[in-house]
Coordinates of C-alpha atoms and ligand atoms in Angstrom, one line a residue:
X1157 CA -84.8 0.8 -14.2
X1158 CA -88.2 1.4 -15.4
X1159 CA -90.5 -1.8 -15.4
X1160 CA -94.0 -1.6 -16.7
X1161 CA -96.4 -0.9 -13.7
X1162 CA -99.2 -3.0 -14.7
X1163 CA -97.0 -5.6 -14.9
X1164 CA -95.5 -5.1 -11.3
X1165 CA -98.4 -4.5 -9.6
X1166 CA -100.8 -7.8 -11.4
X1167 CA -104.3 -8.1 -10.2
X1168 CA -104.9 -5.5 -7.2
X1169 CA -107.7 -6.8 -5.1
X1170 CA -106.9 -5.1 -0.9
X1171 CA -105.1 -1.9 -1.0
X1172 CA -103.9 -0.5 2.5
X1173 CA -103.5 3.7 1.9
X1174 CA -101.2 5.4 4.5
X1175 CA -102.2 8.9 4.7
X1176 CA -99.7 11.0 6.2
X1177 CA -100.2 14.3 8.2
X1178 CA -98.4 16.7 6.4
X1179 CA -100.7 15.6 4.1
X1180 CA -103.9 16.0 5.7
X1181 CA -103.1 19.0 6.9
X1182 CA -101.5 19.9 3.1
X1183 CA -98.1 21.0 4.4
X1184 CA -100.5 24.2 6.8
X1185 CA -101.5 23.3 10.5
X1186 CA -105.5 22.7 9.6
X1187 CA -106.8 19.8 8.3
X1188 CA -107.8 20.1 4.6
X1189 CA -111.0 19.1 4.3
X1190 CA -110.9 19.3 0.5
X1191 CA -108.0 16.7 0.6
X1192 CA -110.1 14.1 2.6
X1193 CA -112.7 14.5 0.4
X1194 CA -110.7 13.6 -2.5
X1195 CA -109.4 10.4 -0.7
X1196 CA -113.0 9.4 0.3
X1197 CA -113.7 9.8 -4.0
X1198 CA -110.9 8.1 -4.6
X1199 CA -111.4 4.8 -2.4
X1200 CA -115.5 5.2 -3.6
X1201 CA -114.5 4.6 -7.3
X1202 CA -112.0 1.6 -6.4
X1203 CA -114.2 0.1 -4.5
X1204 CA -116.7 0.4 -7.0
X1205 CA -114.2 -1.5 -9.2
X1206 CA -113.9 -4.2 -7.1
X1207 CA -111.2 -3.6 -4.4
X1208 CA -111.1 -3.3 -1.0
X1209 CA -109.3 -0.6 0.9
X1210 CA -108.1 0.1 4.3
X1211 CA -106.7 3.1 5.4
X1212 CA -103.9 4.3 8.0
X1213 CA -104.4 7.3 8.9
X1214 CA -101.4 10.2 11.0
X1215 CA -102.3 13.5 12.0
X1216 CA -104.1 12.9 15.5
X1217 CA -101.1 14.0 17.3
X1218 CA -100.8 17.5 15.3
X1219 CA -104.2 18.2 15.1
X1220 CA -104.7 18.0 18.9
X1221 CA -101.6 20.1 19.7
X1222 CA -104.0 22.6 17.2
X1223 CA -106.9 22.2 18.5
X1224 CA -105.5 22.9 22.0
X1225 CA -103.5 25.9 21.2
X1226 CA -100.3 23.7 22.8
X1227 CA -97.1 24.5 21.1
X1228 CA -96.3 22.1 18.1
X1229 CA -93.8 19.5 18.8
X1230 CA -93.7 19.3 22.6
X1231 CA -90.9 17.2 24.2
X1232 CA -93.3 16.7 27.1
X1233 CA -95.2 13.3 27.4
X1234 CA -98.7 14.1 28.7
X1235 CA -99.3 16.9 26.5
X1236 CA -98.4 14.9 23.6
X1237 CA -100.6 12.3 25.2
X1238 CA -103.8 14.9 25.8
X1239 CA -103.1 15.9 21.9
X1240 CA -103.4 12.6 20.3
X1241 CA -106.4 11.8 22.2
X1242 CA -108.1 15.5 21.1
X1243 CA -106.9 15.2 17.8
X1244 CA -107.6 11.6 16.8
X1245 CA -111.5 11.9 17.9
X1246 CA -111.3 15.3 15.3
X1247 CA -109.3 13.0 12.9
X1248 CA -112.1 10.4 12.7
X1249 CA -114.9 13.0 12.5
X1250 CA -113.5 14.3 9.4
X1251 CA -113.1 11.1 8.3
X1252 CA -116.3 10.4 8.9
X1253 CA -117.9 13.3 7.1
X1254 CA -115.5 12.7 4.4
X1255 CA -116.3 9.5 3.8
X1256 CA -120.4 9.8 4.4
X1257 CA -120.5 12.2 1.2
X1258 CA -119.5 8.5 -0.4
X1259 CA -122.0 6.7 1.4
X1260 CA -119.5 4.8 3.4
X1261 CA -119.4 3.8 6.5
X1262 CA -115.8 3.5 8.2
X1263 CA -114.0 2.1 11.4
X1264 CA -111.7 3.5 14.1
X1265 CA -108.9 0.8 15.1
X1266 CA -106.5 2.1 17.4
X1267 CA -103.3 -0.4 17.8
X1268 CA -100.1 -0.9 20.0
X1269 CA -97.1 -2.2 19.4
X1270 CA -98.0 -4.6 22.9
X1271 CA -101.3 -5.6 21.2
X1272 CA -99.7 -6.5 17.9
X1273 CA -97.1 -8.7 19.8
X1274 CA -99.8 -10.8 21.4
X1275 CA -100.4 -13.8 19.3
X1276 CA -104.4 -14.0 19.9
X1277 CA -105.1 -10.2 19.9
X1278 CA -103.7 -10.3 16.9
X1279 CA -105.1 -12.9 15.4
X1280 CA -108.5 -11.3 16.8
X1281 CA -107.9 -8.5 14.5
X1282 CA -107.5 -10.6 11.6
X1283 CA -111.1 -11.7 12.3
X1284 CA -112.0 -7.6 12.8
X1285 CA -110.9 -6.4 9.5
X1286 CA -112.8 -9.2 7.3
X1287 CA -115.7 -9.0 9.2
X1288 CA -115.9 -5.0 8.6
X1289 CA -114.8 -5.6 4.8
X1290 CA -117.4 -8.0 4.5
X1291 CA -119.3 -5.0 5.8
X1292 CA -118.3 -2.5 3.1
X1293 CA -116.6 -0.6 5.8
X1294 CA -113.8 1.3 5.4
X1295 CA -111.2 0.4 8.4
X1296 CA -109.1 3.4 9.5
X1297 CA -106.2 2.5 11.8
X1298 CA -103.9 4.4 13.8
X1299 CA -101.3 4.0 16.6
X1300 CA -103.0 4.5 20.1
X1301 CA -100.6 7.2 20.6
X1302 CA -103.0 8.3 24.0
X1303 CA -101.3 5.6 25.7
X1304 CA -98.1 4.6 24.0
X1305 CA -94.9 6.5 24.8
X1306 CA -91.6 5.8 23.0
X1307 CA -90.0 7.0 26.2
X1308 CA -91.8 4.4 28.1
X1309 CA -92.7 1.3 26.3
X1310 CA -92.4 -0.3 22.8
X1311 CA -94.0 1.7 19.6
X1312 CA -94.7 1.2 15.9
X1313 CA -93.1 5.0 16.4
X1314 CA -94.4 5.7 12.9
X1315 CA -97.2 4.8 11.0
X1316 CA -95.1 4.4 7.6
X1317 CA -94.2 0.9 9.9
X1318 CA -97.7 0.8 10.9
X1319 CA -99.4 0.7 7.5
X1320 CA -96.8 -1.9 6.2
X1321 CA -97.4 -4.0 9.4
X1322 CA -101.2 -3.3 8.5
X1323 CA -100.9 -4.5 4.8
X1324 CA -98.8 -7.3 5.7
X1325 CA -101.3 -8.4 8.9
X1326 CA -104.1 -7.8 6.0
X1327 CA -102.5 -9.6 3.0
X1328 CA -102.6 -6.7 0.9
X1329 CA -101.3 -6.7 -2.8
X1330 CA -100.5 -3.3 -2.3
X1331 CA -99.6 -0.1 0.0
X1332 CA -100.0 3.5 -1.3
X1333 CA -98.1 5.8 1.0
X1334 CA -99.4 9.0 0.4
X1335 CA -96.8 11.7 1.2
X1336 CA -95.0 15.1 0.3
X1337 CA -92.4 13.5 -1.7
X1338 CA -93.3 12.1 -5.4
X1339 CA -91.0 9.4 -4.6
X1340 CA -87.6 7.9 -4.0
X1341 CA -85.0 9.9 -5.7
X1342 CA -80.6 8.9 -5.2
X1343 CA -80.0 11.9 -3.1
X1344 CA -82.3 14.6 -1.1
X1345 CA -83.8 16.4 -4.4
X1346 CA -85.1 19.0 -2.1
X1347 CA -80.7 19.6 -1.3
X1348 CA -79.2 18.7 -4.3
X1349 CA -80.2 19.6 -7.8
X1350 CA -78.7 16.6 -9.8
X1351 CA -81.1 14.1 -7.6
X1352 CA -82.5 11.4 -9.8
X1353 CA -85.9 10.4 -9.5
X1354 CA -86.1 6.2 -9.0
X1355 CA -89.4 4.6 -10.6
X1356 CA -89.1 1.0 -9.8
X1357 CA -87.0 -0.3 -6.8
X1358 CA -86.7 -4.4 -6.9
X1359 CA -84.2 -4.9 -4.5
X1360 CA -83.7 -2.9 -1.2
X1361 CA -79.7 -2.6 -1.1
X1362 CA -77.6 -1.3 0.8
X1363 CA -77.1 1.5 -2.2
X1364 CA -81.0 2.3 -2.2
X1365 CA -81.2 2.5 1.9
X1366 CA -78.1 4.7 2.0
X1367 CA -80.1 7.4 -0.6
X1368 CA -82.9 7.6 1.8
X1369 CA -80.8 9.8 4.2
X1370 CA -82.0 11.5 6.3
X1371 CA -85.0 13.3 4.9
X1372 CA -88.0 14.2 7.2
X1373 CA -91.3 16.2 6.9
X1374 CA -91.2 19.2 8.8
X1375 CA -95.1 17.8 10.1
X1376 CA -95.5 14.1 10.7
X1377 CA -92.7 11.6 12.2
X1378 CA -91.4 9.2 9.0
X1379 CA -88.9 10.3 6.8
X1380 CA -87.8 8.3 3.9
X1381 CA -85.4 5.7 6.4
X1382 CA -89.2 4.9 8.0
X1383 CA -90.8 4.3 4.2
X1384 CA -88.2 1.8 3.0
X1385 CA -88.3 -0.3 6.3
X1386 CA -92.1 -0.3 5.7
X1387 CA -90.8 -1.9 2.2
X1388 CA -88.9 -4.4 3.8
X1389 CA -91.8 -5.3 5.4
X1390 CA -94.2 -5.2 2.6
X1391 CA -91.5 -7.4 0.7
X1392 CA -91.5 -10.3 3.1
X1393 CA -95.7 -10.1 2.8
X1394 CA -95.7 -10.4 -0.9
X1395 CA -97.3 -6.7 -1.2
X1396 CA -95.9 -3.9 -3.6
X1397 CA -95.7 -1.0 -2.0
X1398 CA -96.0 2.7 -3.6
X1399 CA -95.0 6.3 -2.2
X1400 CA -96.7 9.0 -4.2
X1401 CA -97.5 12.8 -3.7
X1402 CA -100.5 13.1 -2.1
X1403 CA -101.3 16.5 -4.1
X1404 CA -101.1 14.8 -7.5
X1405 CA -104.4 14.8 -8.8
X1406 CA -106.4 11.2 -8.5
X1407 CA -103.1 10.3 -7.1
X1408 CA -104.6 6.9 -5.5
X1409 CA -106.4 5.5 -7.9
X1410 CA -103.7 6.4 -10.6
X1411 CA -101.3 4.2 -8.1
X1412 CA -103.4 1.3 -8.1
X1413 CA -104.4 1.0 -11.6
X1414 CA -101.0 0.9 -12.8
X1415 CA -100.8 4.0 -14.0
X1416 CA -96.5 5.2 -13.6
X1417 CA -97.1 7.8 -10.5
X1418 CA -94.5 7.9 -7.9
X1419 CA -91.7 5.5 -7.1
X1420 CA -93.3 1.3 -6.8
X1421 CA -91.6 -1.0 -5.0
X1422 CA -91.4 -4.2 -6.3
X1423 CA -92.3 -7.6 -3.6
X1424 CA -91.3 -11.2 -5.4
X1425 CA -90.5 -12.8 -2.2
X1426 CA -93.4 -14.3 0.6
X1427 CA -92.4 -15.5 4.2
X1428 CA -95.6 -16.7 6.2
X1429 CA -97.5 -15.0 8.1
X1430 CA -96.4 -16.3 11.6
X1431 CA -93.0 -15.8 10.4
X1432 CA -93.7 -12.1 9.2
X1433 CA -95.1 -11.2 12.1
X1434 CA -92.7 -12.4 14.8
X1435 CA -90.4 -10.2 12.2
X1436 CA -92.2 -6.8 13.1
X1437 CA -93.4 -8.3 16.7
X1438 CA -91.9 -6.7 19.9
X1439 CA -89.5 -9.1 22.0
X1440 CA -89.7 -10.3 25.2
X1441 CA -86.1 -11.4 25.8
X1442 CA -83.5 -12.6 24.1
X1443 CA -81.4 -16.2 23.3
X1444 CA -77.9 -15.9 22.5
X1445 CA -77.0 -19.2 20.6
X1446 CA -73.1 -20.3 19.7
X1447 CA -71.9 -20.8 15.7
X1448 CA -73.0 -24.2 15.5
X1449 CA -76.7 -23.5 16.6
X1450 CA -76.4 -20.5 13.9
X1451 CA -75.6 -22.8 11.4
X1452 CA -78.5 -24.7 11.7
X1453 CA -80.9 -21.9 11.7
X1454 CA -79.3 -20.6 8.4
X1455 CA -79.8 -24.1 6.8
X1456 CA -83.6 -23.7 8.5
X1457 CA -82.9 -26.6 11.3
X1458 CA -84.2 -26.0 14.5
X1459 CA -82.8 -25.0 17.6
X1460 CA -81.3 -27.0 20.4
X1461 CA -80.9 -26.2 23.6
X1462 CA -77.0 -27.4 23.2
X1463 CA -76.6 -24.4 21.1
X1464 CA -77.8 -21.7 23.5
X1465 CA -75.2 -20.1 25.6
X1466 CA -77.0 -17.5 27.2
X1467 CA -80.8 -16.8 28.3
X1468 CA -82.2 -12.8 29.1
X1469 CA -85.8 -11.4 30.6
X1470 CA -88.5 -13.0 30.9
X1471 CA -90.7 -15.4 28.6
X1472 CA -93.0 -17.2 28.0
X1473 CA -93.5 -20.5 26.0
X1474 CA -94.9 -18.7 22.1
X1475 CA -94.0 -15.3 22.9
X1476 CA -91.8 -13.8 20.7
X1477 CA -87.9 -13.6 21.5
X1478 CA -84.6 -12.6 19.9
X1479 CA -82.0 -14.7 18.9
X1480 CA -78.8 -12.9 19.2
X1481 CA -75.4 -14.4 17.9
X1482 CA -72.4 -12.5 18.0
X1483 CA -73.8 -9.3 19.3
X1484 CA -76.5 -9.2 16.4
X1485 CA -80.3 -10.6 16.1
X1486 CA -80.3 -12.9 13.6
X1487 CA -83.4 -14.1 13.9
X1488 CA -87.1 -13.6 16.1
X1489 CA -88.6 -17.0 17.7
X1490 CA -91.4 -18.3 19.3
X1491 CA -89.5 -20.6 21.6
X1492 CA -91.6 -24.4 23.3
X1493 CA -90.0 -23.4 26.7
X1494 CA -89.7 -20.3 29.1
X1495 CA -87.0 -18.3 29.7
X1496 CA -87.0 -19.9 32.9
X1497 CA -87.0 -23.6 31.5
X1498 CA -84.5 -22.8 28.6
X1499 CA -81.8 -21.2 31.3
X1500 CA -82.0 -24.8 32.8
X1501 CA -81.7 -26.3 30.0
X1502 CA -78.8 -24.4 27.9
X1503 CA -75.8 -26.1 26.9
X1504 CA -77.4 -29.1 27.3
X1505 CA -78.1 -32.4 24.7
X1506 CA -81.7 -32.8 24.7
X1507 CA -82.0 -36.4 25.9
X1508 CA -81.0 -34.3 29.2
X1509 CA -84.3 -32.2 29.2
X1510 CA -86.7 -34.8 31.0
X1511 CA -83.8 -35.1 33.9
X1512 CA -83.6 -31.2 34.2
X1513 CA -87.3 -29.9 33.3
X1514 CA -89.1 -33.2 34.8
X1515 CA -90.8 -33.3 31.3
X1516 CA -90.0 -33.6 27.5
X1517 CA -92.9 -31.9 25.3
X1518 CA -90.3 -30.9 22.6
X1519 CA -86.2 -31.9 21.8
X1520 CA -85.9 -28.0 20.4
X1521 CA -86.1 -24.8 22.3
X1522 CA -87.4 -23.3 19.0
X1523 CA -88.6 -25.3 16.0
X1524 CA -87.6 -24.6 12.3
X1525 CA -91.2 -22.7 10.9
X1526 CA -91.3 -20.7 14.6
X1527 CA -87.7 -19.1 13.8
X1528 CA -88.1 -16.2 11.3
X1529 CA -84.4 -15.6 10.0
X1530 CA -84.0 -10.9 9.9
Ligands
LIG1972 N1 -99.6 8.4 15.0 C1 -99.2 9.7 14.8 C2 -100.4 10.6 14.7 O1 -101.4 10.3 14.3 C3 -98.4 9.9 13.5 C4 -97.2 9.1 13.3 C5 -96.5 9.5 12.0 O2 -96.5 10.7 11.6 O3 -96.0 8.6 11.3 O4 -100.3 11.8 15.1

């Protein structure tokens, strides 16, 4: 289905452009300088017609492994470690320079996924990014991949998730993923030769997820799965989302005037912003709750401690949790009680809670807007 763009996209006022590293590097193992440029141009003119733009950048990672003459891809975890630190201080100077020939000034953010699951660091950021676009500066993000290790601890992993999170943490209208595929096409075009290119995706089912496949760039870490999970994320924020070929010519600023460039992603639905962030946010442990209590969730009731059967790791009151039924996360909560408190408590009515807990504050382990259903 082809939809008209202008009409999908509306009034574009933040734009959130994920840059990815095969295409900084335009598909070679240097950074292309030229390519920067361009970007820098591009954000310069839509800024100059009235939109703001943030950008999420890859390539620290690759360019470090260049810059230290370490071989590309290395299983182990230091090296890896010592490249993203080299590479992402390179990264930001050629940002920098990039961006100066503009007369812009730009940011470094570097996130985690821990960060991003702490309610007031993230709600700290929220005050970072409009007080440097009230600026007129150009925020770059990327994940702090110097000391976040998938092996280890919890990660964004890719930055295709990262620039959605980013966009949806921003309340961006839009998200121009900028990569080295024009698009979304019903099988891997670069496989078979009667793939079909898709324009305009409205719904994400299961038929469109299955056509993603398996298709990754030889260069940075997302693949297709990794761009429509950013579009389930963009979805629930209200933000279109488009992935374009970064080599097109004015490619970004073709994207977010409407013009028909790579495949758009269409976002009708909005979830709040608690909600969509507990969504993407990492977990701290989990609450497995009976058929009854996941009833009530899916008729957005509360939840009661009589519904929970089963309590894991350790919480506290606000941070974020899973609730499991049946073997499956159906939802991500920020729970009034500790793990602690709601093992005492499970199973129980809640005109038991004062007896057990010594203390009442709330009849729910999880209230109706602190329960974000997946
Ligand atoms: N954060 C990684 C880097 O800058 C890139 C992740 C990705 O390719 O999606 O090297």
């Amino acid at each position: 289905m082809n939809m008209d763009r202008k009409e999908i996209l509306g009034e574009v006022g933040r734009v959130v452009v994920k840059v990815g590293t095969s295409s900084i590097t335009m598909g070679g193992d240097t950074v292309s300088s030229e390519f920067m440029d361009s970007v820098a141009e591009q954000v310069r003119k839509l800024r100059d017609g009235g939109k703001e733009v943030l950008i999420v950048t890859s390539g620290a990672i690759g360019i470090g492994l260049k810059a230290m003459n370490a071989k590309p891809k290395p299983k182990e975890i230091p090296v890896r470690q010592a490249a993203a630190s080299v590479g992402q201080s390179i990264l930001m100077q050629k940002w920098n320079d990039s961006f100066q020939k503009q007369g812009i000034v730009v940011a470094q953010i570097l996130i985690t996924l821990n960060d991003y699951s702490d309610r007031e660091t993230i709600l700290n950021l929220n005050n970072t990014i409009d007080s440097l676009l009230s600026y007129n500066v150009v925020p770059i993000f990327n994940e702090n991949d110097a000391i976040c290790v998938k092996e280890i601890g919890p990660m964004f992993g890719d930055n295709d998730t990262l620039s959605a999170v980013i966009a949806s943490r921003a309340d961006a209208d839009l998200l121009v993923i900028l990569s080295d595929v024009d698009g979304l096409y019903t099988k891997n075009p670069s496989l078979h030769e009667d793939a079909a290119f898709i324009p305009t995706v409205t719904e994400l089912t299961p038929e469109i997820l299955e056509m993603a496949g398996d298709t990754m760039s030889s260069t940075g870490t997302g693949g297709m799965r990794t761009k429509l999970k950013a579009a389930a994320i963009c979805k629930d924020a209200g933000c279109r989302m488009i992935i374009a070929l970064s080599t097109e010519k004015d490619v970004l600023l073709r994207a977010a005037t409407g013009e028909d460039i790579g495949t758009v992603f269409v976002s009708d639905t909005h979830i709040s912003k608690k909600k969509r962030w507990m969504k993407a946010a990492h977990s701290m442990g989990t609450v497995v709750i009976d058929d009854g209590a996941m009833k009530a969730l899916t008729e957005h009731r509360s939840l009661l401690p009589v519904g929970v059967k089963e309590v894991t790791g350790q919480f506290s009151k606000g941070d974020v949790i899973d609730i499991v039924c049946k073997g499956e996360i159906v939802a991500k909560a920020t729970p009034n009680y500790s793990s602690e408190e709601i093992s005492r408590i499970r199973g129980m009515h809640s005109d038991r809670i004062r007896d057990v807990l010594g203390k009442c504050p709330y009849n729910d382990v999880a209230l109706s807007e602190n329960i974000a259903l997946m």
